[in-house]
XYZ file of C-alpha atoms in Angstrom:
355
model
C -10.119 17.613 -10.620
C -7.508 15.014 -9.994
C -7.864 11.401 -9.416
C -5.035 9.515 -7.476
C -3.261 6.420 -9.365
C -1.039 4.342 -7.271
C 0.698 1.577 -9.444
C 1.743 -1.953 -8.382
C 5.016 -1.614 -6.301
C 3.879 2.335 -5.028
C 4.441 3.016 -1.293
C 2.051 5.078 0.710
C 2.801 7.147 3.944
C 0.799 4.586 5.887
C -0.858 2.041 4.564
C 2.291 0.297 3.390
C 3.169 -1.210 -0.500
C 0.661 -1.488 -2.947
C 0.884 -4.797 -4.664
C -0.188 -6.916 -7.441
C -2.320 -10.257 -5.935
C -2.328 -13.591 -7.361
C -1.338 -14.119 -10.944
C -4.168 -14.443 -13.774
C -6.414 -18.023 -12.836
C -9.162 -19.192 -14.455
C -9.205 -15.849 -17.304
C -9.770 -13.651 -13.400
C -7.282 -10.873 -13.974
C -4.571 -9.629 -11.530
C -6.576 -7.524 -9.262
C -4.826 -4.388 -7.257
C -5.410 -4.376 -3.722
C -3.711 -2.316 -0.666
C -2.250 -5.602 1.468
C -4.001 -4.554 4.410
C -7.282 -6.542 4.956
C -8.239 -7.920 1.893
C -8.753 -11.931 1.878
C -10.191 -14.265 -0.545
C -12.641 -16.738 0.394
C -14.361 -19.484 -1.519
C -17.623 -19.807 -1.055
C -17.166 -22.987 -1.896
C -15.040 -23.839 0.795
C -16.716 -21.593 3.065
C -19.979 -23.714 2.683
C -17.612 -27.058 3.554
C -17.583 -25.639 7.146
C -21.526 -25.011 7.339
C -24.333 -27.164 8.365
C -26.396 -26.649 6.152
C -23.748 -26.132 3.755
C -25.868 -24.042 1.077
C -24.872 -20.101 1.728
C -25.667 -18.512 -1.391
C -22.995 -15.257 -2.317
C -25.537 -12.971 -1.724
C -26.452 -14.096 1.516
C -22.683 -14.866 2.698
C -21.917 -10.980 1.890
C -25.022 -9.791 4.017
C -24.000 -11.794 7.040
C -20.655 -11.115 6.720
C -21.245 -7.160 6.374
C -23.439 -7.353 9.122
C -20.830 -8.748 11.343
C -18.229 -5.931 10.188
C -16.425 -7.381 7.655
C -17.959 -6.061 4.315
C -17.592 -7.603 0.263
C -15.697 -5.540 -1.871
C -15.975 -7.701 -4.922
C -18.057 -11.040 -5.920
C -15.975 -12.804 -8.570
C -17.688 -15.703 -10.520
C -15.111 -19.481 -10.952
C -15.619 -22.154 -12.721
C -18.302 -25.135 -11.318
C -20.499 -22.310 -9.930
C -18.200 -21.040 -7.185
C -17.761 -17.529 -6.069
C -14.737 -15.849 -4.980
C -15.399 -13.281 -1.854
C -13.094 -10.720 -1.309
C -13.604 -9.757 2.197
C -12.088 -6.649 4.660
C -11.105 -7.833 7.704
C -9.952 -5.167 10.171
C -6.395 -5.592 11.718
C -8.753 -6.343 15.240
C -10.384 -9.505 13.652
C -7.382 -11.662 12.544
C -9.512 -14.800 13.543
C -11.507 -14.384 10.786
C -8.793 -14.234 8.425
C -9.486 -17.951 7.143
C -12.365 -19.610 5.575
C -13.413 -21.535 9.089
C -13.065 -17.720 10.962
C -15.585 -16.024 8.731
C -17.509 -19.984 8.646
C -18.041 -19.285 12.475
C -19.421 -15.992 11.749
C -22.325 -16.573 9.388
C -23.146 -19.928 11.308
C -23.600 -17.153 14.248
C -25.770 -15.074 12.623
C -27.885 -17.891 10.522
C -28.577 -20.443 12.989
C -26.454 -22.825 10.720
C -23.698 -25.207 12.802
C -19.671 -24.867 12.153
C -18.074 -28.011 10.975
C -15.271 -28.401 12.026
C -12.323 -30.574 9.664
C -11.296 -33.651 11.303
C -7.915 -34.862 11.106
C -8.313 -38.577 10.552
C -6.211 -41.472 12.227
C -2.312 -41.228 11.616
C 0.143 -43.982 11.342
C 2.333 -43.145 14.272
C 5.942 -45.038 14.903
C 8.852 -43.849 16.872
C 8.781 -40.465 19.109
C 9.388 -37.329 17.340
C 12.234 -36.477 19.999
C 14.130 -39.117 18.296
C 14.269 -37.409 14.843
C 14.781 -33.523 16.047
C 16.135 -31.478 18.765
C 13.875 -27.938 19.727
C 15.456 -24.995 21.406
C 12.993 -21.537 21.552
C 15.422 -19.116 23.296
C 13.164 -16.548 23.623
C 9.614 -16.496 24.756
C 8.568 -13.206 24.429
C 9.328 -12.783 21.106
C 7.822 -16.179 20.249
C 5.117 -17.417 22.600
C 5.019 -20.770 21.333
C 7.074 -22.930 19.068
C 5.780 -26.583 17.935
C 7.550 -29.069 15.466
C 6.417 -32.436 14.506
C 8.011 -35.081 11.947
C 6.887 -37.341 9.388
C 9.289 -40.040 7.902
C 8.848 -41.945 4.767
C 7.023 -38.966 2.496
C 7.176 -39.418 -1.389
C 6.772 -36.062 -2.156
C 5.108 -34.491 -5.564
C 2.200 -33.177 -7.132
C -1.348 -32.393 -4.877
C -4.810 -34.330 -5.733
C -7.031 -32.105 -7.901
C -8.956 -30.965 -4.941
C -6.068 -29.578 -3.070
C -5.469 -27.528 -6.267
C -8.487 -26.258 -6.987
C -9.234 -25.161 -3.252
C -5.603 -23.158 -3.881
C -6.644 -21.850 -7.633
C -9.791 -20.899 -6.235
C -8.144 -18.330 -4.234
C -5.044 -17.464 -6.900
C -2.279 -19.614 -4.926
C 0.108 -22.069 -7.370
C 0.387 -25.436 -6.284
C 3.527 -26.533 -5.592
C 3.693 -29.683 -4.310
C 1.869 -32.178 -1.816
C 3.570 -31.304 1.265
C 3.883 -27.303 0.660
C 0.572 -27.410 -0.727
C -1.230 -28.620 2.970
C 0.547 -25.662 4.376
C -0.818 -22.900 2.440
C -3.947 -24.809 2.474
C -3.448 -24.773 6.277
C -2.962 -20.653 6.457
C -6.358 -20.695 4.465
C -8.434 -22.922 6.273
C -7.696 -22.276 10.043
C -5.685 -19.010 9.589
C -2.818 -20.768 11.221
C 0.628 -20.094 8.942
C 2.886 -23.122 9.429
C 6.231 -24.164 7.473
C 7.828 -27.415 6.201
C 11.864 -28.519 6.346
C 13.669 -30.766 5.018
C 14.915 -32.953 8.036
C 18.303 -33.884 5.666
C 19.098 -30.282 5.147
C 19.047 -28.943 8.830
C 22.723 -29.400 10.235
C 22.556 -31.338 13.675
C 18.873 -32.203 12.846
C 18.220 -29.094 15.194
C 15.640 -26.621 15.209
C 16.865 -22.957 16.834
C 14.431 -19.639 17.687
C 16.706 -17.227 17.770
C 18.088 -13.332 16.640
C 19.996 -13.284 13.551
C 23.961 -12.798 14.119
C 24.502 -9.189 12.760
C 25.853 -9.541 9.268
C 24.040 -12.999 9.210
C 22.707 -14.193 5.672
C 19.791 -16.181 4.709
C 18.963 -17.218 1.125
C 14.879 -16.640 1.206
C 12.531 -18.787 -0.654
C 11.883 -15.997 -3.353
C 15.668 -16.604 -4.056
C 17.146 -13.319 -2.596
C 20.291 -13.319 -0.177
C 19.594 -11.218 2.531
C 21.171 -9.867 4.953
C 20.068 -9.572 8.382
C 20.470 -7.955 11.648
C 20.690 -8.564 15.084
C 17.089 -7.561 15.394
C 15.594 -10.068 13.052
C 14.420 -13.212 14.777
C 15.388 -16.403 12.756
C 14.585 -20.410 12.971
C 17.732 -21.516 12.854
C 19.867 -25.204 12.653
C 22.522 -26.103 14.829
C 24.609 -23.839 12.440
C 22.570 -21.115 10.323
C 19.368 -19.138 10.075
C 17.274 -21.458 7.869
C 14.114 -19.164 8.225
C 13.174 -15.802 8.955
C 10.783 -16.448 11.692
C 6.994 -15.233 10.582
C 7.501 -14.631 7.070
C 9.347 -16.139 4.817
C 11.333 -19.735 4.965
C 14.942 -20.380 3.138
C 15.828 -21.968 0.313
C 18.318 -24.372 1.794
C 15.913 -26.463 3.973
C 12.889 -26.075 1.311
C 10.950 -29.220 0.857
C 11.273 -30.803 -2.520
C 10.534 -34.005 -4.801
C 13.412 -35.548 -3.075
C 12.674 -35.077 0.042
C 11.926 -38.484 2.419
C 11.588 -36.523 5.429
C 9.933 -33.129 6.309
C 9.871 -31.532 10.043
C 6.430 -29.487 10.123
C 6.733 -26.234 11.767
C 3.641 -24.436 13.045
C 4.366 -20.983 16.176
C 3.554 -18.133 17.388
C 5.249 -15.163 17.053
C 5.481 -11.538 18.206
C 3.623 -9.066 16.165
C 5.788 -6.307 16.488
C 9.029 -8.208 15.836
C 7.333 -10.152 12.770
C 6.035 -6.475 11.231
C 9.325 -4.471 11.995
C 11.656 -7.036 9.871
C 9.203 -7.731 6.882
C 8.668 -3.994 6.614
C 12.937 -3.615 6.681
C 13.215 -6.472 4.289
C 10.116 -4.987 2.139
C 8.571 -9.048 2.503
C 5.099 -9.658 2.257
C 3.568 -12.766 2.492
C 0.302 -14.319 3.648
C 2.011 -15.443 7.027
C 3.580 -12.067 7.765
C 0.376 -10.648 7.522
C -1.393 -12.806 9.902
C 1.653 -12.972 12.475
C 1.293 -8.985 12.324
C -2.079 -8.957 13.509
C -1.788 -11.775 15.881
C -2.084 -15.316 16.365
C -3.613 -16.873 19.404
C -1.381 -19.845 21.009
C -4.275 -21.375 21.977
C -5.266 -22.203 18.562
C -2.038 -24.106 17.364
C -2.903 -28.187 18.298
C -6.432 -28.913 16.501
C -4.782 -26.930 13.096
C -1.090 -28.771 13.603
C -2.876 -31.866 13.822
C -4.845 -31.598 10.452
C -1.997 -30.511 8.768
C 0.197 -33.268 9.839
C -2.382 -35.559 9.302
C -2.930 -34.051 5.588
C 0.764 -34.294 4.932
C 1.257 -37.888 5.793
C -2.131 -39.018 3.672
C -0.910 -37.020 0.711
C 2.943 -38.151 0.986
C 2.517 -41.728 2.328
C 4.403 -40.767 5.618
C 4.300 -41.993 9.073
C 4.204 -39.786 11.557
C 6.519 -39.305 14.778
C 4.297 -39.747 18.324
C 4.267 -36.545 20.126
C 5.369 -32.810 19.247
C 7.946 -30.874 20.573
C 6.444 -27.646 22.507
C 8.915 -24.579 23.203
C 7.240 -21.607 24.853
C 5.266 -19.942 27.872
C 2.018 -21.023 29.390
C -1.026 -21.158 27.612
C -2.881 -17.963 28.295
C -6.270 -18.487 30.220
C -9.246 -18.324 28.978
C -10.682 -14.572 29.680
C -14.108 -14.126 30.944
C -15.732 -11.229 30.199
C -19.096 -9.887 32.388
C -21.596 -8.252 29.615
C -25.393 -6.692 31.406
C -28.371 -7.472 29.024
C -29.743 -3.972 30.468
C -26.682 -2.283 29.404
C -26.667 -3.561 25.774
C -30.314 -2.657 25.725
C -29.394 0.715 26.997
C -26.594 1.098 23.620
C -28.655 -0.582 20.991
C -31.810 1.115 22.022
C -33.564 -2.236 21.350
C -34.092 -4.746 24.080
C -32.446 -8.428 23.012
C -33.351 -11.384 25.520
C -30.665 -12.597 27.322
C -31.145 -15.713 26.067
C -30.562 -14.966 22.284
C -27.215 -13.058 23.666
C -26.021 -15.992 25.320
C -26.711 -18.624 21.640
């Protein structure tokens, strides 16, 4: 008999690269895992979005399966938390974050979703003041939002910041970087920081690449792109590759005083076809591929810029700058209790369909 071994950095005819997730935390080994719809939750920090908040693992995995995304693994952390790796098909990326699969087992228990709230913000000045937005193409990103807080001292995350990151393998980095992974993880909403200082003209661009053009990723790799590859760019170079990965030059660090917060839309298809050419895989590449919903953008922008200006001791700008088309309307969909009856072979009261 044979038994197939694919080692970390194998390609497969479909399913893409095989890598190794999230270095060794808390004596939890490196698992393996195809990057297709494996995430990590916290149970934890699932529970923070549930009234009552006391899901046991167990009882998280059955709801969960039940509502089609099954637990491969339970994996036991320190203070009695559980680490959930859950399957979420490429047709379900709103439940790839904590409050998505939240909203699902409050569905199926009875239990209410708790929603974060962002907390009052020091406001002063109008963010059109500080940065200039130009998206020039809408198809191939929907929606493009930047906001900008002055005045950040930035540097290491409180201990619950880190531990809600550890808990799920990511490194903290610092206390503005930090909210936006945190961000990804809570609402499934990628978003990116800048360094206001380091964008030439103080610009922000959507834009293809020039052919030839070169950006110096945050992983520290000059690469070269092509007139395919959509970029967020300053008034004078690609400072980002636009849905997965942001540059070095404009990178937020300790002595940074002022970061523009980034948080878009973007199309699939574009995002997949240059991460797959540039073999770049990152937690916001893999959301952008499945699809993020414009619609969702404002109540996750404003926690994060709220979190960032607690945690640095920043003001915020009034207002955001929007680039993009319409908001898509809300779709309403006719469903026949005597037809579902008919397919489940059960009658359900139309009632109970409609809570």
């Amino acid at each position: 008999s044979f038994v197939p071994v694919l080692l970390p950095g194998a390609r497969t005819a479909r399913a893409g690269t095989i890598l190794v997730r999230g270095k060794p935390t808390h004596r939890r080994p490196p698992r393996v895992a195809l990057f297709l719809g494996l995430m990590d939750i916290s149970l934890s920090w699932l529970n923070a979005y549930l009234e009552p908040g006391d899901c046991s693992a167990q009882e998280a995995d059955d709801l969960l399966t039940q509502a089609g995304l099954p637990i491969e693994a339970h994996t036991p952390l320190p203070g009695g938390d559980v680490l959930l790796d859950v399957e979420v098909t490429s047709n379900r990326p709103d439940c790839l974050s904590h409050i998505g699969c939240a909203r699902e087992v409050a569905a199926l228990s009875g239990r209410t979703l708790k929603y974060p709230e962002p907390g009052a913000i020091q406001t002063a000045g109008d963010t059109g003041d500080w940065l200039t937005l130009e998206n020039r193409d809408h198809a191939a990103c929907p929606l493009f939002t930047a906001r900008v807080i002055t005045g950040c001292t930035v540097g290491p995350s409180p201990a619950w910041l880190v531990e809600r990151l550890e808990a799920i393998g990511q490194r903290s980095i610092n206390n503005a970087v930090d909210v936006t992974n945190f961000i990804t993880h809570e609402f499934g909403n990628p978003c990116h920081v800048f360094d206001r200082a380091k964008l030439a003209g103080h610009a922000l661009v959507v834009r293809f690449a020039n052919e030839g053009e070169k950006l110096r990723t945050l992983d520290e790799k000059d690469r070269v792109l092509k007139a395919t590859d959509l970029v967020v760019a300053d008034a004078e170079r690609a400072q980002s590759l636009a849905g997965v990965i942001g540059g070095a030059e404009s990178e937020v660090s300790d002595a940074t005083t002022e970061i523009v917060f980034e948080m878009a839309t973007w199309d699939p298809v574009t995002v997949r076809t240059q991460a797959r050419r540039l073999a770049i895989n990152t937690d916001a590449g893999f959301r952008f591929q499945r699809g993020i919903d414009p619609r969702t953008l404002e109540q996750a922008a404003e926690r994060a810029v709220a979190l960032i200006a607690e945690l640095t001791g920043g003001t915020l700008a009034s207002g955001a700058l929007r680039e993009g088309a319409p908001l898509p309307e809300p779709q309403r969909i006719a469903l026949r209790p005597s037809r579902v009856e008919r397919i489940l072979g059960i009658p359900v009261p139309a009632g109970d369909i409609i809570k």
